Amino acid sequence: MIALSLAEIAEIVGGDLRPAAGHDPASIVTGVVDTDSRQMAAGGIFVAKPGEHTDGHRFVGAALENGAVLAIVERPVDDEISQIVVADVIDAIAELARAVVARVRAAGDLRIVGVTGSNGKTTTKNFLARILQDEGETVAPIASYNNEVGAPLTMLRITDGTRYLVCEFGASAPGEIARLAGLVNPDVVIELMVGLAHAGGFGGIEETARAKAELIEAAAPGGTAILNLDDARVAGMAPLAERRGLRIVGFGQGSAADVRAAGIDVTASGTSCTVHVDDQALPLRLQVLGAHHVNNALAAIAATRALGVAPADAIARLETVPLAERWRMQPMGGSEVRIINDAYNASPDSMAAALRTLAQITGPGERTVAVLGAMSELGETAGDEHDRIGLLAVRLNIQRIVVVGAEARRLFLAAVGEGSWDGEAVHLPDADAAFEYLQGELRPGDRVLVKSSNSAGLRFLGDRLGESFS
């Protein structure tokens, strides 16, 4: 974080400063800001966030031992650490992030990119960070730090020398993107796609589209909107972007796109295509698996082009990215049994894309095995969407469909109803039972996809299988 005094921080967050013995309100703090006491280092600021299962106030002492010099709390604690008492620590770090970003922006050349979409945010964020880090100091979210806690913590990692800040904005209800993006008003905003992820929280896909469009509303005046023209709901955001005075850059696979992909080819070793931009035809060879990642790459190329990076340079950097993120189309296992662990999260769109990738990368003499768990937060559409994925798996000729958990049972029943019987589809109660089954079922030549929402926990099953068959 940038250098601020205890008194300045207290004023920004509207809190009551209670300096520890020997601490002056003018003392300067520059350390990391985090809600995890284990991540503290010398000079850190610990945010004592109350949670469902524990309370951060219990860990102020641990944060102090690990080097924290300040705690932002909702009630005073007895530990020998300076404290700022606020009504709500989440609101406090949001206001602190707003102020820090504004100061760095006013004093330097900070440019901010904001990314949203039902799928692909984290991969695109990582692509952006890889491209921009060669241009100057770049701060981007760790993992999927895209909510009311993670987004401000990412913003607070900037320094006076930061040139680029990449923000990922997720949401499970209307108004969340507006609040978070409004803290920084990005110069470039990326709209990836509108799908059914978190549809239960929004009340439907049209409401989801309106929520995603909040990022365009929050863009800085004179900024750029990067829109996926392959998605009708995203393309429909163009009039809003025009009203906001934003420059519009389209990406996708259609002829109207400013940054366009053609000739997409997916193999077990990566994904290739030709990128058409600025009257150039540039080959792109991603190490990342899956045709669905091509649009993520196009979005990153388009956004960084708006920031002055030549597309050829962006492509060269993208080709060095070995993995989208842990548990996202992550190759594991060995030469005989290959595992793709894509179980960090799942929506109907990402589940379908992963299944298609599994079918595309499996060659003659090899067998497709899909280990599938529940897709969460789909609301009243959950049953129909699990049915649809079960049907798709059969129609893609996935040869073994292993469904895990009671919440995914509809997927299994749909697969059986579509013709996956005689042991081709099985339903197992939990990850342990699935691991035991797969230990005896998998054989050389199998390509195995593990896919579910985070809550189903199958990412750890994928890890176990990857280690077992390495």
XYZ file of C-alpha atoms in Angstrom:
470
model
C 0.000 0.000 0.000
C 1.049 3.618 -0.400
C 2.400 5.455 2.642
C -0.329 6.808 4.907
C -0.310 7.858 8.527
C -2.514 6.236 11.141
C -4.415 9.503 11.408
C -4.951 9.714 7.637
C -6.286 6.172 7.502
C -8.660 6.854 10.392
C -9.965 9.977 8.637
C -10.454 8.140 5.334
C -12.434 5.287 6.898
C -14.309 7.516 9.339
C -13.109 5.543 12.370
C -11.956 6.117 15.926
C -8.161 5.839 16.121
C -6.788 4.230 19.278
C -2.987 4.247 18.988
C -1.036 1.605 20.858
C 1.378 2.742 23.528
C 4.296 4.509 21.873
C 2.522 4.904 18.534
C 2.050 8.419 17.213
C -1.013 9.196 15.043
C 1.495 10.541 12.524
C 3.204 7.120 12.265
C 3.399 5.975 8.649
C 2.035 2.603 7.502
C 2.948 1.044 4.141
C 2.398 -2.681 4.670
C 0.029 -5.236 3.232
C -3.702 -4.994 3.983
C -5.421 -8.337 4.512
C -8.175 -10.181 6.368
C -5.915 -13.209 6.921
C -3.612 -12.903 9.928
C -1.310 -15.485 8.344
C -0.604 -13.117 5.460
C 0.611 -10.332 7.699
C 4.176 -9.042 7.428
C 6.088 -6.204 9.027
C 4.044 -3.012 8.919
C 0.806 -4.729 7.857
C -2.797 -3.683 8.371
C -5.100 -6.433 9.617
C -8.806 -6.207 8.833
C -10.801 -8.035 11.508
C -13.672 -9.240 9.371
C -16.542 -11.051 11.096
C -17.495 -14.246 9.256
C -20.027 -17.031 9.241
C -17.726 -19.538 10.922
C -15.230 -17.393 12.792
C -14.509 -13.791 13.723
C -11.405 -11.915 12.632
C -11.279 -10.107 15.983
C -10.061 -13.403 17.486
C -6.935 -13.239 15.324
C -5.731 -9.711 15.993
C -3.092 -11.082 18.351
C -1.838 -13.486 15.696
C -1.702 -10.647 13.182
C 0.352 -8.600 15.648
C 2.788 -11.478 16.108
C 3.188 -11.690 12.328
C 4.095 -8.009 12.029
C 0.823 -6.081 11.797
C 0.991 -2.570 13.254
C -2.649 -1.606 12.746
C -5.995 -3.390 13.036
C -9.249 -2.148 11.560
C -11.930 -3.476 13.886
C -15.623 -3.175 14.673
C -15.034 -3.313 18.411
C -11.935 -2.562 20.507
C -9.584 -5.447 21.250
C -7.121 -5.767 24.092
C -4.033 -6.611 22.055
C -1.133 -4.181 22.051
C -1.756 -2.887 18.550
C -3.030 0.395 17.158
C -6.685 0.116 16.235
C -9.221 2.014 14.194
C -12.748 1.202 15.307
C -15.349 1.459 12.540
C -19.005 0.561 12.133
C -18.314 -1.894 9.285
C -14.850 -3.119 8.284
C -15.990 -4.018 4.740
C -17.192 -0.462 4.146
C -13.966 0.793 5.689
C -11.624 -1.059 3.358
C -13.746 -0.011 0.390
C -13.331 3.657 1.309
C -9.631 3.137 1.961
C -9.256 1.525 -1.469
C -11.145 4.391 -3.113
C -8.850 6.966 -1.515
C -5.603 5.093 -2.220
C -6.433 4.563 -5.905
C -7.484 8.203 -6.296
C -4.197 9.433 -4.817
C -2.045 7.227 -7.023
C -4.089 8.142 -10.078
C -3.787 11.863 -9.365
C -0.037 11.685 -8.803
C 1.019 9.348 -11.608
C 0.034 7.423 -14.713
C -2.106 4.659 -13.244
C -4.425 2.949 -15.760
C -7.191 0.645 -14.583
C -8.841 -2.278 -16.363
C -12.069 -3.815 -15.054
C -13.301 -7.261 -16.085
C -16.695 -8.877 -15.589
C -18.709 -11.691 -17.096
C -20.475 -14.867 -16.051
C -17.449 -16.941 -17.086
C -13.829 -16.295 -17.957
C -13.045 -13.424 -15.583
C -10.113 -15.036 -13.817
C -8.486 -16.368 -16.987
C -8.841 -12.984 -18.687
C -7.465 -11.248 -15.612
C -4.411 -13.495 -15.716
C -3.968 -12.897 -19.452
C -4.133 -9.137 -18.879
C -1.604 -9.287 -16.053
C 0.827 -11.288 -18.171
C 0.647 -8.797 -21.031
C 0.838 -5.669 -18.885
C 3.599 -6.756 -16.516
C 6.120 -6.249 -19.314
C 4.937 -2.662 -19.705
C 5.239 -1.601 -16.078
C 4.374 -2.467 -12.478
C 1.053 -4.314 -12.573
C -1.277 -5.313 -9.755
C -3.939 -7.969 -10.414
C -6.149 -10.080 -8.147
C -4.855 -13.188 -6.439
C -6.989 -16.205 -7.433
C -10.581 -14.902 -7.718
C -10.416 -11.836 -5.486
C -13.487 -10.255 -7.063
C -16.017 -9.681 -4.288
C -16.677 -7.012 -1.653
C -13.553 -8.100 0.253
C -11.210 -9.339 -2.452
C -11.618 -6.435 -4.861
C -10.695 -3.694 -2.324
C -7.796 -5.783 -1.002
C -6.454 -6.015 -4.559
C -6.801 -2.268 -5.031
C -4.902 -1.683 -1.792
C -1.869 -3.574 -3.103
C -0.935 -0.729 -5.445
C 2.067 1.493 -4.770
C 3.134 4.899 -6.008
C 4.929 3.139 -8.852
C 2.019 0.991 -10.051
C 1.219 1.635 -13.695
C -1.614 -0.850 -14.234
C -4.337 -2.123 -11.918
C -6.440 -5.038 -13.138
C -9.719 -5.530 -11.270
C -11.996 -8.542 -11.533
C -15.618 -7.852 -10.606
C -17.932 -10.690 -9.653
C -21.411 -10.421 -8.233
C -24.256 -12.546 -6.961
C -26.850 -9.758 -6.734
C -27.694 -6.454 -8.454
C -25.702 -3.417 -7.371
C -22.525 -5.240 -6.336
C -20.554 -4.491 -9.503
C -21.686 -0.864 -9.432
C -20.422 -0.507 -5.870
C -17.056 -2.156 -6.458
C -16.285 -0.681 -9.875
C -17.401 2.702 -8.594
C -14.461 2.674 -6.209
C -12.003 3.018 -9.123
C -13.926 3.941 -12.332
C -11.842 1.839 -14.745
C -10.350 3.336 -17.906
C -11.022 0.124 -19.827
C -13.961 -2.180 -19.085
C -14.363 -5.712 -20.441
C -17.711 -7.480 -20.774
C -17.008 -11.165 -21.442
C -20.386 -12.876 -21.498
C -23.766 -13.121 -19.828
C -24.676 -16.617 -18.711
C -26.520 -18.453 -15.983
C -23.733 -18.364 -13.372
C -25.298 -16.962 -10.141
C -28.620 -16.586 -11.952
C -30.404 -17.602 -8.766
C -29.158 -14.467 -7.026
C -30.149 -12.174 -9.874
C -33.538 -13.718 -10.607
C -32.888 -14.552 -14.258
C -30.556 -13.989 -17.176
C -31.945 -10.589 -18.196
C -31.368 -9.326 -14.663
C -27.871 -10.820 -14.834
C -27.218 -8.815 -18.019
C -28.338 -5.608 -16.342
C -26.052 -6.308 -13.401
C -23.051 -6.951 -15.658
C -23.770 -3.680 -17.491
C -23.140 -1.840 -14.219
C -19.439 -2.015 -15.113
C -20.062 0.127 -18.198
C -21.934 2.640 -16.063
C -18.900 2.843 -13.751
C -16.279 3.363 -16.482
C -14.229 6.543 -16.456
C -15.347 9.295 -18.865
C -13.600 8.907 -22.202
C -12.759 5.276 -21.482
C -13.044 2.167 -23.636
C -15.609 -0.649 -23.540
C -14.394 -4.044 -24.777
C -17.509 -6.012 -25.787
C -17.961 -9.659 -26.786
C -19.936 -9.392 -30.017
C -20.536 -13.163 -30.021
C -22.839 -12.709 -27.022
C -26.072 -10.960 -28.000
C -26.643 -9.611 -24.489
C -23.151 -8.142 -24.313
C -23.419 -6.732 -27.847
C -26.672 -5.148 -26.679
C -24.690 -3.075 -24.177
C -23.197 -0.976 -27.005
C -25.894 1.751 -26.860
C -25.248 2.170 -23.131
C -21.512 2.475 -23.794
C -22.196 5.059 -26.499
C -24.398 7.099 -24.160
C -21.586 7.009 -21.629
C -19.219 8.392 -24.254
C -17.023 5.297 -24.306
C -15.039 4.065 -27.277
C -16.337 0.619 -28.246
C -14.061 -2.212 -29.342
C -15.680 -5.511 -30.269
C -14.083 -8.927 -30.067
C -15.259 -12.363 -31.118
C -15.397 -14.658 -34.089
C -17.829 -12.743 -36.293
C -16.832 -10.422 -39.125
C -17.946 -7.299 -37.216
C -15.350 -7.788 -34.467
C -12.382 -5.409 -34.315
C -10.293 -8.208 -32.800
C -11.371 -11.482 -34.381
C -10.348 -15.139 -34.189
C -10.543 -17.644 -37.018
C -9.420 -21.218 -37.564
C -9.653 -22.306 -33.928
C -8.029 -25.688 -33.308
C -8.052 -27.481 -29.945
C -5.604 -30.277 -29.141
C -4.310 -31.930 -25.994
C -1.295 -29.618 -26.036
C -3.094 -26.311 -26.443
C -5.406 -24.093 -28.457
C -4.469 -22.248 -31.640
C -6.123 -19.752 -33.966
C -5.410 -16.765 -36.191
C -6.096 -13.327 -34.710
C -7.245 -10.673 -37.170
C -6.651 -7.135 -35.932
C -5.542 -3.862 -37.547
C -5.333 -5.483 -40.993
C -2.972 -8.120 -39.636
C -3.397 -11.904 -39.406
C -1.406 -13.041 -36.381
C -1.034 -16.686 -35.300
C -1.800 -17.413 -31.631
C -0.872 -20.653 -29.897
C -2.154 -20.842 -26.316
C -0.890 -23.486 -23.932
C -4.246 -23.200 -22.167
C -6.772 -25.886 -23.134
C -10.174 -25.090 -24.590
C -11.715 -23.099 -27.435
C -13.598 -21.007 -24.863
C -10.312 -19.436 -23.781
C -9.793 -17.909 -27.227
C -12.360 -15.193 -26.533
C -10.683 -14.512 -23.202
C -7.418 -14.008 -25.067
C -9.120 -11.740 -27.628
C -10.529 -9.617 -24.811
C -7.075 -9.246 -23.278
C -5.533 -8.345 -26.634
C -8.255 -5.766 -27.305
C -7.988 -4.202 -23.845
C -4.212 -3.935 -23.849
C -4.315 -2.596 -27.418
C -6.482 0.217 -26.030
C -3.682 0.861 -23.537
C -1.051 1.064 -26.274
C 0.307 -2.501 -26.402
C 0.878 -3.823 -29.904
C -1.241 -6.942 -30.570
C 1.828 -8.889 -31.737
C 3.526 -8.186 -28.405
C 0.383 -9.163 -26.493
C 0.158 -12.450 -28.387
C 3.820 -13.297 -27.768
C 3.258 -12.845 -24.038
C 0.010 -14.810 -23.984
C 1.786 -17.766 -25.537
C 4.001 -18.013 -22.438
C 1.027 -18.531 -20.072
C 1.169 -22.217 -19.030
C -2.119 -22.380 -17.126
C -5.254 -20.276 -16.813
C -5.295 -20.762 -13.026
C -5.106 -23.631 -10.594
C -8.179 -25.897 -10.920
C -9.121 -24.302 -14.250
C -8.518 -26.694 -17.132
C -5.406 -27.784 -15.247
C -3.632 -30.766 -16.858
C -2.598 -33.401 -14.319
C -1.872 -37.111 -14.170
C 0.694 -38.847 -16.352
C 1.266 -40.092 -19.858
C -1.204 -42.971 -19.512
C -4.130 -41.412 -17.645
C -4.495 -37.681 -18.149
C -6.624 -35.591 -15.814
C -8.083 -32.146 -16.525
C -9.011 -30.561 -13.206
C -11.544 -27.809 -13.948
C -13.500 -27.964 -10.711
C -12.874 -24.535 -9.210
C -16.255 -23.414 -10.447
C -18.981 -24.362 -12.891
C -21.928 -22.865 -14.704
C -23.951 -24.379 -17.539
C -21.816 -22.497 -20.067
C -18.452 -23.461 -18.597
C -19.582 -27.055 -18.025
C -20.616 -27.356 -21.675
C -17.355 -25.779 -22.856
C -15.279 -28.152 -20.748
C -17.148 -31.207 -22.026
C -16.654 -30.083 -25.618
C -12.951 -29.623 -24.957
C -12.727 -33.135 -23.513
C -14.317 -34.530 -26.662
C -12.044 -32.455 -28.928
C -8.742 -33.472 -27.341
C -9.439 -37.214 -27.132
C -7.922 -39.158 -30.010
C -8.481 -42.617 -31.494
C -7.993 -45.409 -29.012
C -8.491 -43.060 -26.069
C -11.537 -42.911 -23.795
C -13.418 -39.890 -22.498
C -14.353 -39.888 -18.809
C -16.310 -36.995 -17.264
C -16.461 -36.716 -13.466
C -19.200 -34.174 -12.828
C -20.624 -32.537 -9.738
C -23.335 -29.996 -9.071
C -23.547 -26.500 -10.517
C -24.571 -24.141 -7.724
C -26.467 -20.839 -7.525
C -28.749 -21.532 -10.489
C -31.997 -20.937 -8.622
C -35.132 -22.300 -10.232
C -33.217 -23.210 -13.423
C -30.988 -25.735 -11.605
C -32.946 -28.873 -12.505
C -33.318 -28.046 -16.188
C -29.662 -27.019 -16.523
C -28.391 -30.237 -14.923
C -30.667 -32.139 -17.326
C -29.181 -30.234 -20.257
C -25.611 -31.077 -19.267
C -26.478 -34.761 -18.874
C -27.946 -34.791 -22.379
C -24.934 -32.944 -23.809
C -22.476 -35.390 -22.255
C -24.211 -38.302 -23.967
C -24.527 -36.493 -27.299
C -20.801 -35.726 -27.206
C -20.263 -39.479 -26.800
C -18.559 -39.153 -23.432
C -17.903 -42.806 -22.717
C -17.956 -42.774 -18.925
C -20.052 -40.260 -16.992
C -19.360 -40.291 -13.256
C -21.812 -38.072 -11.372
C -20.934 -37.175 -7.779
C -23.271 -35.951 -5.051
C -27.005 -35.806 -4.440
C -27.341 -32.281 -5.888
C -26.130 -33.539 -9.278
C -28.447 -36.549 -9.470
C -30.627 -34.909 -12.149
C -27.571 -34.850 -14.414
C -27.124 -38.603 -13.971
C -30.807 -39.340 -14.613
C -30.756 -37.230 -17.760
C -27.702 -39.070 -19.066
C -29.322 -42.443 -18.424
C -32.542 -41.275 -20.070
C -30.582 -40.200 -23.136
C -29.021 -43.643 -23.504
C -26.011 -43.781 -21.184
C -26.798 -47.079 -19.463
C -25.108 -50.413 -18.818
C -22.503 -48.807 -16.576
C -21.654 -45.917 -18.909
C -23.102 -43.505 -16.336
C -22.836 -43.987 -12.588
C -23.959 -41.939 -9.619
C -21.830 -41.885 -6.460
C -22.602 -40.218 -3.139
C -19.391 -38.296 -2.546
C -15.816 -37.611 -3.637
C -14.343 -40.458 -1.589
C -16.641 -42.974 -3.248
C -15.799 -41.492 -6.638
C -12.073 -41.772 -5.973
C -12.396 -45.406 -4.978
C -14.494 -46.159 -8.059
C -12.130 -44.365 -10.433
C -9.082 -46.102 -8.980
C -10.473 -49.339 -10.343
C -12.136 -47.944 -13.467
C -9.494 -45.751 -15.113
C -7.102 -47.334 -17.572
C -4.271 -46.261 -19.882
C -5.520 -44.017 -22.659
C -8.216 -42.340 -20.564
C -8.700 -38.591 -20.638
C -10.577 -37.492 -17.544
C -12.402 -34.208 -16.947
C -13.250 -33.277 -13.346
C -15.799 -30.442 -13.295
C -18.133 -28.957 -10.685
C -18.878 -25.811 -8.753
C -16.526 -24.943 -5.924
C -19.047 -25.962 -3.283
C -19.052 -29.561 -4.537
C -15.372 -29.897 -3.627
C -14.387 -31.982 -6.646
C -11.262 -29.890 -7.219
C -9.668 -31.869 -4.397
C -10.811 -35.099 -6.012
C -9.068 -33.900 -9.175
C -5.890 -33.290 -7.184
C -6.058 -36.795 -5.712
C -6.572 -38.363 -9.102
C -3.775 -36.306 -10.607
C -1.369 -37.461 -7.933
C -2.543 -41.064 -8.056
C -2.065 -41.342 -11.826
C 1.045 -39.198 -12.167
